[in-house]
PDB file of N, CA and C and ligand atoms in Angstrom:
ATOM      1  N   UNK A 266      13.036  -6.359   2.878  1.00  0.00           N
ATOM      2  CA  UNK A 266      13.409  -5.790   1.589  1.00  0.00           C
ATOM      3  C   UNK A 266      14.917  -5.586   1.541  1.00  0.00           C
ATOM      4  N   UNK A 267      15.172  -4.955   0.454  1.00  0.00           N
ATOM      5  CA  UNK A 267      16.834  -5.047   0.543  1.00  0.00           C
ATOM      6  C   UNK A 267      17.242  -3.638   0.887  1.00  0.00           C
ATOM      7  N   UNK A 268      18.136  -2.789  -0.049  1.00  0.00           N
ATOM      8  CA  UNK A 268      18.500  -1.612   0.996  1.00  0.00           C
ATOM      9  C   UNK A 268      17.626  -0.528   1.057  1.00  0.00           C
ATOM     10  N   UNK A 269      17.866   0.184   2.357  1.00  0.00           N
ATOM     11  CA  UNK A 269      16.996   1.417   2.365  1.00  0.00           C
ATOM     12  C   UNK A 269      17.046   2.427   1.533  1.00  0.00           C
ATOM     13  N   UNK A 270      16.095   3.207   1.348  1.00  0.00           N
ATOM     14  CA  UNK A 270      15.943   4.576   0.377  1.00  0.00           C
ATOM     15  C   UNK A 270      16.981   5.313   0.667  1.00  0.00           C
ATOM     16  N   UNK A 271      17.064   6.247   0.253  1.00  0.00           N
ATOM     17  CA  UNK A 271      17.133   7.828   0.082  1.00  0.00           C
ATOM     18  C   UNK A 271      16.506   8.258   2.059  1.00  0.00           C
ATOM     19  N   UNK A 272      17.299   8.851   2.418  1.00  0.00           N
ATOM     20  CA  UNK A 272      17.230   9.440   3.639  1.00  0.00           C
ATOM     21  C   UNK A 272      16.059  10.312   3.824  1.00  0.00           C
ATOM     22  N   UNK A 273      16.166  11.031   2.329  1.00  0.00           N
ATOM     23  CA  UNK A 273      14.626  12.036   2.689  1.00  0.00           C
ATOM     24  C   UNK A 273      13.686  11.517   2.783  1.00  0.00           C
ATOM     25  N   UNK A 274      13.281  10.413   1.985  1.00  0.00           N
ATOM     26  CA  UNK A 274      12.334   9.674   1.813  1.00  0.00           C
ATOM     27  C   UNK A 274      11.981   8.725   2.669  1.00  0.00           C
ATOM     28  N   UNK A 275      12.648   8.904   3.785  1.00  0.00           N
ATOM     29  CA  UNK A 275      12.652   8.140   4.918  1.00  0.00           C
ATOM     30  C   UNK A 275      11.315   8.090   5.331  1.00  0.00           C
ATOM     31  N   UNK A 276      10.913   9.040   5.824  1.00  0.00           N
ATOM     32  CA  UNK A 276       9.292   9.089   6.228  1.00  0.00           C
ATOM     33  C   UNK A 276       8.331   8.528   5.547  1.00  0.00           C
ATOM     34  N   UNK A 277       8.974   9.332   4.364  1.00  0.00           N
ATOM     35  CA  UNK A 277       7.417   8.577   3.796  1.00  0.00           C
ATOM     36  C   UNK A 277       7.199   7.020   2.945  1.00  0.00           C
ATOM     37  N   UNK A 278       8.620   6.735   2.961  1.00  0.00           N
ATOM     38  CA  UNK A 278       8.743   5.369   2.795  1.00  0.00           C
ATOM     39  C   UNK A 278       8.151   4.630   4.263  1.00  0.00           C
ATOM     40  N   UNK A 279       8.407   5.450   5.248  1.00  0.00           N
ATOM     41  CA  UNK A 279       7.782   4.641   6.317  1.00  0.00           C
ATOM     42  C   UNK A 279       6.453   4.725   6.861  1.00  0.00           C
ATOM     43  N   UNK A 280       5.829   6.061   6.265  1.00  0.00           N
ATOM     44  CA  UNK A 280       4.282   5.791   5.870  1.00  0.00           C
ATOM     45  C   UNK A 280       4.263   4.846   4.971  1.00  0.00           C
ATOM     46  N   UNK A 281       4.628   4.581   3.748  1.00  0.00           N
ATOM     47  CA  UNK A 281       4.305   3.564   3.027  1.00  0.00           C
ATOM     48  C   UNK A 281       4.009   2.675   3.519  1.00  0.00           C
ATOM     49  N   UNK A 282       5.502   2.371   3.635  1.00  0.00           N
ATOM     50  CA  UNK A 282       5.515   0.573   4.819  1.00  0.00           C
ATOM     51  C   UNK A 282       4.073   0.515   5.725  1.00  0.00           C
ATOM     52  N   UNK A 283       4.129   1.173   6.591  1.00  0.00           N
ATOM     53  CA  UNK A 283       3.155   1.361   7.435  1.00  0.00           C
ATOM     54  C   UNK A 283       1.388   1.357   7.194  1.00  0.00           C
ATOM     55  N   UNK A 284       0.878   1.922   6.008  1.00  0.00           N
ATOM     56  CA  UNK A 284      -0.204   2.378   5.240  1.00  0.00           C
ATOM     57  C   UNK A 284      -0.666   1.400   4.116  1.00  0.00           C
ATOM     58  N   UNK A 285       0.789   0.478   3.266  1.00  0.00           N
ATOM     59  CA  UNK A 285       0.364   0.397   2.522  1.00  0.00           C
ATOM     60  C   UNK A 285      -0.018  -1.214   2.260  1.00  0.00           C
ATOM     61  N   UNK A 286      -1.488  -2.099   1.754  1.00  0.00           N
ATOM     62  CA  UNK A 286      -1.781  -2.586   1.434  1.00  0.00           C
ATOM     63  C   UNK A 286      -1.102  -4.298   1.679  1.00  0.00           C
ATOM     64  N   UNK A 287      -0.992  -4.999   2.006  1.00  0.00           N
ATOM     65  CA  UNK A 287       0.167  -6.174   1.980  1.00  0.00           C
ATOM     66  C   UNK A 287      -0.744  -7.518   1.384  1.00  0.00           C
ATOM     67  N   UNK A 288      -1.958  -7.280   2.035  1.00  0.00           N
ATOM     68  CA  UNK A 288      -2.868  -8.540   1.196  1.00  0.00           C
ATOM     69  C   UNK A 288      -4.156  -8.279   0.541  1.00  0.00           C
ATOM     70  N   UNK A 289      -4.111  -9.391  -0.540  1.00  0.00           N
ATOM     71  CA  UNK A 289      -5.050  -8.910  -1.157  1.00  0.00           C
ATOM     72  C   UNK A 289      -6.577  -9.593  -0.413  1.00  0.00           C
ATOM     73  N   UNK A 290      -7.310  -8.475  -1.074  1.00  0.00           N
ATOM     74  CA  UNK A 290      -8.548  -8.380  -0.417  1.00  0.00           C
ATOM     75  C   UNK A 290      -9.379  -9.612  -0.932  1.00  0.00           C
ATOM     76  N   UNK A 291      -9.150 -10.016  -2.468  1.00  0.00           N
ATOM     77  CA  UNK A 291     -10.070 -10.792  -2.912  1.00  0.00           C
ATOM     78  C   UNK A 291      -9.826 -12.650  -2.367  1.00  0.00           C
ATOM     79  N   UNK A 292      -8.071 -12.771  -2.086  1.00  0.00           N
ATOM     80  CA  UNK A 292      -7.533 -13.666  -1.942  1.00  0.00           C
ATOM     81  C   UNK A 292      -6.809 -14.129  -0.425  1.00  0.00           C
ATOM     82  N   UNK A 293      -6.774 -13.075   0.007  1.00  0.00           N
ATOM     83  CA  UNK A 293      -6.039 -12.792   1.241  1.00  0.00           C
ATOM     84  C   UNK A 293      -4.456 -12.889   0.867  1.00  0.00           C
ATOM     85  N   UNK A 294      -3.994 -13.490   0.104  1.00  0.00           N
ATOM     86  CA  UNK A 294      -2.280 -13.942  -0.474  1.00  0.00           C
ATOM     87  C   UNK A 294      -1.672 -12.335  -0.741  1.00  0.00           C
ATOM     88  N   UNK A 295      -0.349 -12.278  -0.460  1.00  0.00           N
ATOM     89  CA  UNK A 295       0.277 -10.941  -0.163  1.00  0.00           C
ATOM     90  C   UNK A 295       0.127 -10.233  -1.595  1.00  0.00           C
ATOM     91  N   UNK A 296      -0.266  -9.167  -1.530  1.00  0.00           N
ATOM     92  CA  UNK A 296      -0.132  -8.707  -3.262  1.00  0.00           C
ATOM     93  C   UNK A 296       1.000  -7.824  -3.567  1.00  0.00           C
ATOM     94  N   UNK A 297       1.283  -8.548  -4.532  1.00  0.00           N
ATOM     95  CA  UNK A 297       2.824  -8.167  -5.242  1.00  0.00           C
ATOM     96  C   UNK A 297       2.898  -6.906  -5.451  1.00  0.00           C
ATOM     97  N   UNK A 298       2.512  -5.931  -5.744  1.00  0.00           N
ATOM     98  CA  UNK A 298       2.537  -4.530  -6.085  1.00  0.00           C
ATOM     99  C   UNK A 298       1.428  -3.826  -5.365  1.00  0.00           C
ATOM    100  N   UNK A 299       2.230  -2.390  -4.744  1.00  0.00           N
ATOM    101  CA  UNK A 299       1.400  -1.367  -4.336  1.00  0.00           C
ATOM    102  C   UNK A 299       2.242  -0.302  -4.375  1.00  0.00           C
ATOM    103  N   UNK A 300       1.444   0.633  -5.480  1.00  0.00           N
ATOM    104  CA  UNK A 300       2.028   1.866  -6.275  1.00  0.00           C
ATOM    105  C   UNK A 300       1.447   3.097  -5.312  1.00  0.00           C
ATOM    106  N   UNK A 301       1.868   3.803  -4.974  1.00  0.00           N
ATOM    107  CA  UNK A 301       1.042   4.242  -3.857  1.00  0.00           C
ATOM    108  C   UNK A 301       1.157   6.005  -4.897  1.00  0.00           C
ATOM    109  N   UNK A 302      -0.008   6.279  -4.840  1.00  0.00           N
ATOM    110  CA  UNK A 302      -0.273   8.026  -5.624  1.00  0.00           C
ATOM    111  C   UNK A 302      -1.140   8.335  -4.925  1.00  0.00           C
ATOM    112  N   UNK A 303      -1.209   9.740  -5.096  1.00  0.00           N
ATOM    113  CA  UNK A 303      -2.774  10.551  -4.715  1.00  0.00           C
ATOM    114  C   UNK A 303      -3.687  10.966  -5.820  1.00  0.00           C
ATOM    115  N   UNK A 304      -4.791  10.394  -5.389  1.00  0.00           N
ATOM    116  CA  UNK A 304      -5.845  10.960  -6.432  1.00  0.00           C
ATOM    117  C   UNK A 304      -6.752  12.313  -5.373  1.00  0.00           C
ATOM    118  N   UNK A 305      -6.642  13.951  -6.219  1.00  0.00           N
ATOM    119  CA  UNK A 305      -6.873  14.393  -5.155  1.00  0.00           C
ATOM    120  C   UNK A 305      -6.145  14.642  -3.842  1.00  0.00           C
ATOM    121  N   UNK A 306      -7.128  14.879  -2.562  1.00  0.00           N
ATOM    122  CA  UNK A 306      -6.319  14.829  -1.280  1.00  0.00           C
ATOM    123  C   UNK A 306      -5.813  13.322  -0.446  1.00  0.00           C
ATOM    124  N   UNK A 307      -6.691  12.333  -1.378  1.00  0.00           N
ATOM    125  CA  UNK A 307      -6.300  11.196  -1.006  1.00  0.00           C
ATOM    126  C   UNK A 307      -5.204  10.434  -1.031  1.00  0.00           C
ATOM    127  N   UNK A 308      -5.046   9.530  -0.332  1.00  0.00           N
ATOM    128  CA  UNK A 308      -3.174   9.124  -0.957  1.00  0.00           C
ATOM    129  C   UNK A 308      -4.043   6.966  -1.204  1.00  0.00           C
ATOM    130  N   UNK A 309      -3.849   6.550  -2.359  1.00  0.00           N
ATOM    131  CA  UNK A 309      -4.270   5.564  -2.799  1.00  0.00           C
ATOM    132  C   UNK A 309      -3.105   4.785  -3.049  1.00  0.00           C
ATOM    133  N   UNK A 310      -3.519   2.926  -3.294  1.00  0.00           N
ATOM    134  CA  UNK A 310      -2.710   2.620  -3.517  1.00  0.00           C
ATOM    135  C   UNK A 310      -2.860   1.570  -4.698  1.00  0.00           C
ATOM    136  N   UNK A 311      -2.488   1.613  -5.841  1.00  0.00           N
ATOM    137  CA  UNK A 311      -2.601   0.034  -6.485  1.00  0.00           C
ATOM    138  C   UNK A 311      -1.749  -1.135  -6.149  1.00  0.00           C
ATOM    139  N   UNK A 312      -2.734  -1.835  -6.127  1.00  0.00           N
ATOM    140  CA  UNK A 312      -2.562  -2.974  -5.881  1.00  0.00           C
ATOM    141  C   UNK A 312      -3.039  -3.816  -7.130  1.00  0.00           C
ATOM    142  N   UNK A 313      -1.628  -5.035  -7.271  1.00  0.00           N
ATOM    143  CA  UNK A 313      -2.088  -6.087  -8.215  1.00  0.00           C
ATOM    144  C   UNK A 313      -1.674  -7.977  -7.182  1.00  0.00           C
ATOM    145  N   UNK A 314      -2.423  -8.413  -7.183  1.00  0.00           N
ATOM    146  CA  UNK A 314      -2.617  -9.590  -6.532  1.00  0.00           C
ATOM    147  C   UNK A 314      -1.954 -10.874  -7.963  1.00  0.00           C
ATOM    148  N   UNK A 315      -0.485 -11.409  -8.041  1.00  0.00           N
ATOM    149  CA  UNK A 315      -0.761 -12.412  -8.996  1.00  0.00           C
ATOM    150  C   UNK A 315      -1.007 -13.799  -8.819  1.00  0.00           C
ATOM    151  N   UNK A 316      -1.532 -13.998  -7.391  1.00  0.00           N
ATOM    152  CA  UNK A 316      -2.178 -15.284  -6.806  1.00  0.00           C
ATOM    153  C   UNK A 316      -3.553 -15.044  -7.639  1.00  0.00           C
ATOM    154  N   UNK A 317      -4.200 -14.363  -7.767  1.00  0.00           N
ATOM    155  CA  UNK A 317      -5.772 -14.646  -7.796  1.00  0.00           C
ATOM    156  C   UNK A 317      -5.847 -13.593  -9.303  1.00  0.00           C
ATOM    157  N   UNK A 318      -4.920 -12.888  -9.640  1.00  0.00           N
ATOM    158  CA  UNK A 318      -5.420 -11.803 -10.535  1.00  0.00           C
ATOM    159  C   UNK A 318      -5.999 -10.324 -10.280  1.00  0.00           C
ATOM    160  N   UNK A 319      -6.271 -10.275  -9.192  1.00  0.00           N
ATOM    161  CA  UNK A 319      -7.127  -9.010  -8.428  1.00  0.00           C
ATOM    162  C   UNK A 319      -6.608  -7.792  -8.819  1.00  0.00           C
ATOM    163  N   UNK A 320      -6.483  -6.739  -9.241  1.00  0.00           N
ATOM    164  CA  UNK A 320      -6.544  -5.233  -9.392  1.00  0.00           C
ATOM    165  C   UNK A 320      -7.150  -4.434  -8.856  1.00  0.00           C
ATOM    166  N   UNK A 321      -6.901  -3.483  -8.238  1.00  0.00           N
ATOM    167  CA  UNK A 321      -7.836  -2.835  -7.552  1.00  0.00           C
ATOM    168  C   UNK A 321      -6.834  -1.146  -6.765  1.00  0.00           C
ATOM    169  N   UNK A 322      -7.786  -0.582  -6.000  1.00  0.00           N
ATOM    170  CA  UNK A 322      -7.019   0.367  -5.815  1.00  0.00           C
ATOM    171  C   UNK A 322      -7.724   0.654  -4.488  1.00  0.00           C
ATOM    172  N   UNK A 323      -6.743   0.829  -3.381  1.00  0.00           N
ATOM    173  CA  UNK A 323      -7.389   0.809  -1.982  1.00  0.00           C
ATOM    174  C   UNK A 323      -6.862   1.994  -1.522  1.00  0.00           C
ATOM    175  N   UNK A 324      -7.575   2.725  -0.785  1.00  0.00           N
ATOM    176  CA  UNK A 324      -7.198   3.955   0.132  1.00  0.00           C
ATOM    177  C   UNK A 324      -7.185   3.519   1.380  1.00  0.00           C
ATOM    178  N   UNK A 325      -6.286   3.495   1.831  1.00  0.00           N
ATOM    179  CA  UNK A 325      -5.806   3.286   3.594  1.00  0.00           C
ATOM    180  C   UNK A 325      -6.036   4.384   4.276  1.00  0.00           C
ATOM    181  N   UNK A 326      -7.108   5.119   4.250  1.00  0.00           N
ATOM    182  CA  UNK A 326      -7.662   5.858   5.157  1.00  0.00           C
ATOM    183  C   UNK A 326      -8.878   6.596   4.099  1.00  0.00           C
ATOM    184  N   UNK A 327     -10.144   7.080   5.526  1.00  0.00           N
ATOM    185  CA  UNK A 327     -11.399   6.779   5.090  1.00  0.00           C
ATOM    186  C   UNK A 327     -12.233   5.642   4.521  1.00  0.00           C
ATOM    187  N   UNK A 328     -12.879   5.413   3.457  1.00  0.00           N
ATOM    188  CA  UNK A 328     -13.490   4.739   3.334  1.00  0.00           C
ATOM    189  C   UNK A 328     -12.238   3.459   2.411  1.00  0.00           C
ATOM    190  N   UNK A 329     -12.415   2.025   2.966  1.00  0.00           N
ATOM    191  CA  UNK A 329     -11.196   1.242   2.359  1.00  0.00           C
ATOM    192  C   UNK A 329     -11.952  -0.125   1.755  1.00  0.00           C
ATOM    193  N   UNK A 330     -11.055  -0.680   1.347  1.00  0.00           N
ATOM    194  CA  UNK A 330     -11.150  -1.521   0.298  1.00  0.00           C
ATOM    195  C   UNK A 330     -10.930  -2.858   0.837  1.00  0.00           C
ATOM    196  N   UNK A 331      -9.781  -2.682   2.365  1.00  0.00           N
ATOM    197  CA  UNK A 331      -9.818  -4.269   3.196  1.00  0.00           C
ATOM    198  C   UNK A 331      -9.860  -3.581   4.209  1.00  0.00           C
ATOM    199  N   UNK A 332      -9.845  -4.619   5.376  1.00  0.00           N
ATOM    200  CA  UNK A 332      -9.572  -3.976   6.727  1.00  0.00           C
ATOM    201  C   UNK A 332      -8.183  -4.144   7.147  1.00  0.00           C
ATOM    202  N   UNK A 333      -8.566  -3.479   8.025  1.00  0.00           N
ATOM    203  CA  UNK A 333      -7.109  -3.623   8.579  1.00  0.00           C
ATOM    204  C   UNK A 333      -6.766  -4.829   8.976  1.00  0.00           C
ATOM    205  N   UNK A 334      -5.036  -4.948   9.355  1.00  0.00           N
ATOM    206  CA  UNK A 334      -4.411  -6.174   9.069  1.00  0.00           C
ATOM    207  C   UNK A 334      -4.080  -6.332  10.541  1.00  0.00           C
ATOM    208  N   UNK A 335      -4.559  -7.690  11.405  1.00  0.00           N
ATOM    209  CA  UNK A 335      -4.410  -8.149  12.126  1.00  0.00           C
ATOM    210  C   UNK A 335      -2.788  -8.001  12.710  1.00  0.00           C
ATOM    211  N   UNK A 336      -2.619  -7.472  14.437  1.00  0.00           N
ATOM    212  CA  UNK A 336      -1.317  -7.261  14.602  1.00  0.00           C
ATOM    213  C   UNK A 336      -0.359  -8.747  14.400  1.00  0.00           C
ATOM    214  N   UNK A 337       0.988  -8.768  14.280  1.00  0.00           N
ATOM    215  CA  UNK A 337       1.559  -9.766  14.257  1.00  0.00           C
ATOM    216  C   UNK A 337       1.774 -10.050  15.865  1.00  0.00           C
TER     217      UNK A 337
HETATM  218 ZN1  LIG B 362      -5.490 -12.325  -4.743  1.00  0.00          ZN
END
């Protein structure tokens, strides 16, 4: 990506990074957007896929929407 955040936001930009979503579930192809909010105590993320069209909204912890992503 290009430059880093905001210093405070350091962390939790690096939960982001870390937590959030990179392929889509329906397509496997990287999905372009992940908006990351909490619904509740949960922390969710949207996701929009514009390889395949997919929408969807995955929680990266508890019950999820893909699995986890194979180490590099
Ligand atoms: Zn897709």
């Amino acid at each position: 990506m290009s430059s880093p955040p905001d210093r405070r936001f350091a962390a939790d930009a690096e939960a982001h990074r870390r937590d959030a979503p990179r392929f889509c579930p329906a397509c496997a192809a990287a999905v372009d957007l992940a908006s990351e909010f909490w619904e509740g105590d949960q922390r969710r993320f949207y996701c929009w896929c514009s390889a395949c069209g997919w929408t969807g909204e995955i929680a990266p912890t508890g019950e999820t929407a893909i699995g986890h992503e194979p180490p590099h």
